[in-house]
Amino acid sequence: MLEACRISAGALKIAGEAVEPGVTTAELDEIAEKYIRSQGAEPNFKNYDGYPATACISVNNEVIHGIPSKKRKLEAGDIVSIDLGAKFDGYHGDNAATFACGDVSPEAKRLMEVTRESLYKGIAAALPGGRIGDISNAVQSYVEKNGFSVVRDFVGHGVGTHLHEAPEVPNFGTAGHGIRLLPGMTLAIEPMVNAGGFGVKVLPDGWTVLTKDGSLSAHFEHTVAITPDGPLIMTKA
Ligand code: MF3
Ligand code: CO
């Protein structure tokens, strides 16, 4: 599983480094897919529930599940969320990050920073003997303290021999509540944070999730193992 996660992180890194004005989201997807296959792994989103690509690439007011397209050319000022994973030797990795395309607004920069930091707050709360709600509450309280909102309709998840496993890992909730966290659990913690309200809607393509109010959204995700010594971030490039 560490190898699946290493490959997932490597693919995210090189796709993120390729974000620049003029690049299409289909080109980013191809870069990620080539890298994953070059490592002897498979893109684990492709064909998942019929999903057609390696990565989900969601721009600006798109929250998650944006489908890469040759027609979607990135522009300076865009924020670009890339979510992807790899399956290696039967195990899954899953990770996401939001990248700036050229210079972005101070508000967009702050949204990305707060979302990234909220992920690390959640990871720090993934302690053996704690509870799922400790992670949820750590993410939510940090995000809301900074004036943004966490998406309610989509959540993090267990990950292992399947991409999505129990338990759900919401980005909102109450500390001390939910199932107990135990060594050996592997979780995808993935705050989706909107600059405006938490409401979202799905496009007629059946995949692309947008903010209801048109505000910007950011998304960061790591696959994390709970160990006796605390959280281990497995998706490190
Ligand atoms: N982005 C989801 C996650 O991080 C998985 C994508 S499902 C897919 O859990 F079908 F779009 F691939
Ligand atoms: Co995930």
Coordinates of C-alpha atoms and ligand atoms in Angstrom, one line a residue:
M1 CA 0.0 0.0 0.0
L2 CA 2.9 2.3 0.7
E3 CA 4.0 1.7 -2.9
A4 CA 0.5 2.5 -4.3
C5 CA 0.6 5.7 -2.2
R6 CA 4.1 6.7 -3.4
I7 CA 3.0 6.3 -7.0
S8 CA -0.2 8.3 -6.4
A9 CA 1.8 11.1 -4.8
G10 CA 4.3 11.1 -7.7
A11 CA 1.6 11.3 -10.2
L12 CA -0.1 14.2 -8.3
K13 CA 3.2 16.0 -8.1
I14 CA 4.1 15.9 -11.8
A15 CA 0.5 16.7 -12.9
G16 CA 0.5 19.7 -10.5
E17 CA 3.9 20.9 -11.8
A18 CA 2.4 20.9 -15.3
V19 CA -0.4 23.3 -14.4
E20 CA 0.1 26.5 -16.3
P21 CA -1.9 28.8 -18.6
G22 CA -2.7 27.2 -21.9
V23 CA -2.5 23.6 -20.7
T24 CA -5.7 21.5 -21.0
T25 CA -7.1 19.4 -18.2
A26 CA -6.9 16.4 -20.6
E27 CA -3.1 17.0 -21.0
L28 CA -2.7 16.9 -17.2
D29 CA -4.7 13.7 -17.1
E30 CA -2.5 12.1 -19.7
I31 CA 0.7 13.1 -17.8
A32 CA -0.7 11.4 -14.6
E33 CA -1.8 8.3 -16.4
K34 CA 1.5 7.8 -18.2
Y35 CA 3.4 8.2 -14.9
I36 CA 1.2 5.7 -13.0
R37 CA 1.5 3.1 -15.8
S38 CA 5.3 3.7 -16.0
Q39 CA 5.5 2.6 -12.4
G40 CA 3.7 -0.7 -13.0
A41 CA 0.5 0.6 -11.4
E42 CA -3.0 1.3 -12.7
P43 CA -5.1 4.5 -12.4
N44 CA -7.8 3.4 -9.9
F45 CA -10.4 6.1 -10.7
K46 CA -10.6 5.0 -14.4
N47 CA -13.8 3.0 -14.9
Y48 CA -14.8 3.4 -11.2
D49 CA -18.6 3.6 -11.5
G50 CA -17.9 4.4 -15.1
Y51 CA -15.6 7.3 -14.5
P52 CA -13.8 8.0 -17.8
A53 CA -10.3 9.3 -16.7
T54 CA -7.3 8.9 -14.5
A55 CA -7.8 12.1 -12.6
C56 CA -10.6 14.3 -11.4
I57 CA -9.6 17.9 -12.3
S58 CA -11.9 20.6 -10.9
V59 CA -11.3 24.3 -11.7
N60 CA -12.4 27.3 -9.6
N61 CA -16.0 26.9 -8.6
E62 CA -15.8 23.1 -9.4
V63 CA -15.5 21.2 -6.2
I64 CA -14.6 17.7 -7.2
H65 CA -15.1 15.1 -10.0
G66 CA -14.4 17.5 -12.9
I67 CA -13.8 15.4 -16.0
P68 CA -10.6 16.2 -17.9
S69 CA -11.3 17.6 -21.3
K70 CA -9.3 18.7 -24.4
K71 CA -11.6 21.7 -24.5
R72 CA -10.8 22.9 -21.0
K73 CA -7.8 25.2 -21.3
L74 CA -6.4 26.6 -18.1
E75 CA -6.1 30.3 -17.7
A76 CA -3.9 32.4 -15.4
G77 CA -5.7 33.0 -12.1
D78 CA -7.5 29.6 -12.1
I79 CA -7.2 27.3 -9.1
V80 CA -7.0 23.7 -10.2
S81 CA -7.9 20.7 -7.9
I82 CA -6.3 17.5 -9.1
D83 CA -7.5 14.2 -7.4
L84 CA -6.1 10.9 -8.5
G85 CA -4.9 7.5 -7.2
A86 CA -3.1 4.4 -8.2
K87 CA -3.6 0.7 -7.6
F88 CA -0.5 -1.4 -7.1
D89 CA -0.3 -5.1 -6.1
G90 CA -4.0 -5.0 -5.0
Y91 CA -3.7 -1.9 -2.8
H92 CA -5.0 1.6 -3.4
G93 CA -3.5 5.1 -2.8
D94 CA -5.6 8.3 -3.1
N95 CA -4.6 11.9 -2.9
A96 CA -5.5 15.4 -4.1
A97 CA -4.2 19.0 -4.0
T98 CA -5.2 22.3 -5.4
F99 CA -2.7 24.2 -7.6
A100 CA -2.5 27.8 -8.7
C101 CA -2.4 28.5 -12.4
G102 CA -0.1 31.5 -12.8
D103 CA -0.9 34.3 -10.4
V104 CA -4.1 33.9 -8.4
S105 CA -6.1 36.3 -6.3
P106 CA -5.2 36.7 -2.6
E107 CA -8.6 35.2 -1.7
A108 CA -7.9 32.1 -3.8
K109 CA -4.4 31.8 -2.2
R110 CA -5.9 32.0 1.2
L111 CA -8.5 29.4 0.4
M112 CA -5.9 27.0 -0.8
E113 CA -3.7 27.6 2.3
V114 CA -6.6 27.2 4.7
T115 CA -7.7 24.0 3.0
R116 CA -4.2 22.5 3.0
E117 CA -3.8 23.4 6.6
S118 CA -7.2 21.9 7.5
L119 CA -6.0 18.6 6.1
Y120 CA -3.0 18.7 8.3
K121 CA -5.1 19.6 11.3
G122 CA -7.3 16.5 10.5
I123 CA -4.2 14.3 10.1
A124 CA -2.8 15.4 13.4
A125 CA -6.1 14.3 15.1
A126 CA -5.9 10.8 13.5
L127 CA -4.6 9.3 16.8
P128 CA -4.9 5.7 18.0
G129 CA -7.6 5.6 20.7
G130 CA -9.3 8.7 19.3
R131 CA -12.5 8.8 17.3
I132 CA -13.4 9.7 13.7
G133 CA -15.2 12.8 15.0
D134 CA -11.8 14.1 16.3
I135 CA -10.6 14.3 12.7
S136 CA -13.9 15.8 11.4
N137 CA -14.0 18.4 14.2
A138 CA -10.3 19.4 13.7
V139 CA -11.0 20.1 10.0
Q140 CA -14.3 21.9 10.4
S141 CA -13.2 24.1 13.3
Y142 CA -10.1 25.3 11.5
V143 CA -11.9 26.0 8.2
E144 CA -14.8 27.9 9.9
K145 CA -12.5 29.9 12.1
N146 CA -11.0 31.2 8.9
G147 CA -14.4 32.1 7.4
F148 CA -14.8 29.3 4.9
S149 CA -17.1 26.3 4.8
V150 CA -16.7 22.6 4.5
V151 CA -18.7 20.6 2.0
R152 CA -21.2 18.2 3.6
D153 CA -22.4 16.1 0.7
F154 CA -19.0 14.4 0.1
V155 CA -16.7 12.9 2.7
G156 CA -13.4 11.1 3.1
H157 CA -13.2 7.3 3.5
G158 CA -11.3 4.2 4.4
V159 CA -9.0 3.0 1.7
G160 CA -7.1 -0.2 1.2
T161 CA -7.9 -3.2 -1.0
H162 CA -10.8 -1.0 -2.3
L163 CA -10.6 2.7 -3.2
H164 CA -13.6 3.4 -1.0
E165 CA -14.0 1.5 2.2
A166 CA -15.7 2.1 5.6
P167 CA -15.6 4.2 7.6
E168 CA -16.8 7.5 6.2
V169 CA -14.5 10.4 7.2
P170 CA -16.6 13.6 7.3
N171 CA -15.0 17.0 7.4
F172 CA -17.6 18.2 9.9
G173 CA -18.6 16.7 13.2
T174 CA -18.1 16.4 16.9
A175 CA -14.9 15.5 18.7
G176 CA -15.2 12.3 20.8
H177 CA -18.0 10.9 18.5
G178 CA -17.9 8.2 15.9
I179 CA -16.0 4.9 15.6
R180 CA -12.7 4.5 17.5
L181 CA -9.4 5.0 15.6
L182 CA -7.1 2.0 15.8
P183 CA -3.6 1.2 14.6
G184 CA -3.7 -0.4 11.1
M185 CA -6.6 1.7 9.9
T186 CA -5.9 3.5 6.6
L187 CA -8.0 6.6 5.8
A188 CA -8.3 9.0 3.0
I189 CA -8.8 12.4 4.7
E190 CA -10.0 15.0 2.2
P191 CA -11.4 18.3 3.1
M192 CA -13.3 20.1 0.3
V193 CA -13.6 23.7 1.3
N194 CA -15.8 26.5 -0.3
A195 CA -15.1 30.2 -0.1
G196 CA -18.8 30.8 0.2
G197 CA -21.6 28.5 1.5
F198 CA -21.2 24.7 1.8
G199 CA -24.0 23.9 -0.7
V200 CA -23.1 22.0 -3.9
K201 CA -24.8 20.9 -7.1
V202 CA -24.0 18.3 -9.7
L203 CA -23.8 19.1 -13.5
P204 CA -25.9 17.1 -16.0
D205 CA -22.8 15.1 -16.9
G206 CA -23.5 13.3 -13.6
W207 CA -20.0 13.9 -12.2
T208 CA -18.9 17.5 -12.0
V209 CA -19.7 19.0 -8.5
L210 CA -20.0 22.8 -8.4
T211 CA -20.5 25.2 -5.5
K212 CA -24.1 26.2 -5.4
D213 CA -23.3 29.9 -5.0
G214 CA -20.5 30.0 -7.7
S215 CA -17.8 30.6 -5.1
L216 CA -14.3 29.1 -5.4
S217 CA -13.5 25.7 -3.9
A218 CA -10.3 23.8 -2.9
H219 CA -9.5 20.2 -2.1
F220 CA -6.6 18.5 -0.4
E221 CA -6.3 14.8 0.4
H222 CA -3.8 12.3 1.8
T223 CA -4.0 8.6 2.5
V224 CA -3.0 8.2 6.1
A225 CA -2.3 5.2 8.2
I226 CA -3.0 5.2 11.9
T227 CA 0.0 3.7 13.7
P228 CA 0.7 3.1 17.4
D229 CA 3.0 6.2 17.2
G230 CA 0.3 8.3 15.5
P231 CA -0.6 9.2 11.9
L232 CA 1.6 8.3 9.0
I233 CA 1.1 10.1 5.7
M234 CA 1.5 7.4 3.1
T235 CA 1.0 9.6 0.0
K236 CA 4.4 11.3 0.1
A237 CA 6.1 11.8 -3.3
Ligands
MF3_1 N1 -12.2 11.7 -5.7 C1 -12.7 10.6 -5.0 C2 -12.0 10.3 -3.8 O1 -11.0 11.0 -3.5 C3 -12.7 9.4 -5.9 C4 -13.1 9.7 -7.3 S1 -14.3 8.6 -7.7 C5 -14.2 8.6 -9.4 O2 -12.4 9.5 -3.0 F1 -15.1 7.8 -9.9 F2 -14.3 9.9 -9.8 F3 -13.0 8.2 -9.7
CO2 CO -10.6 10.0 -1.7

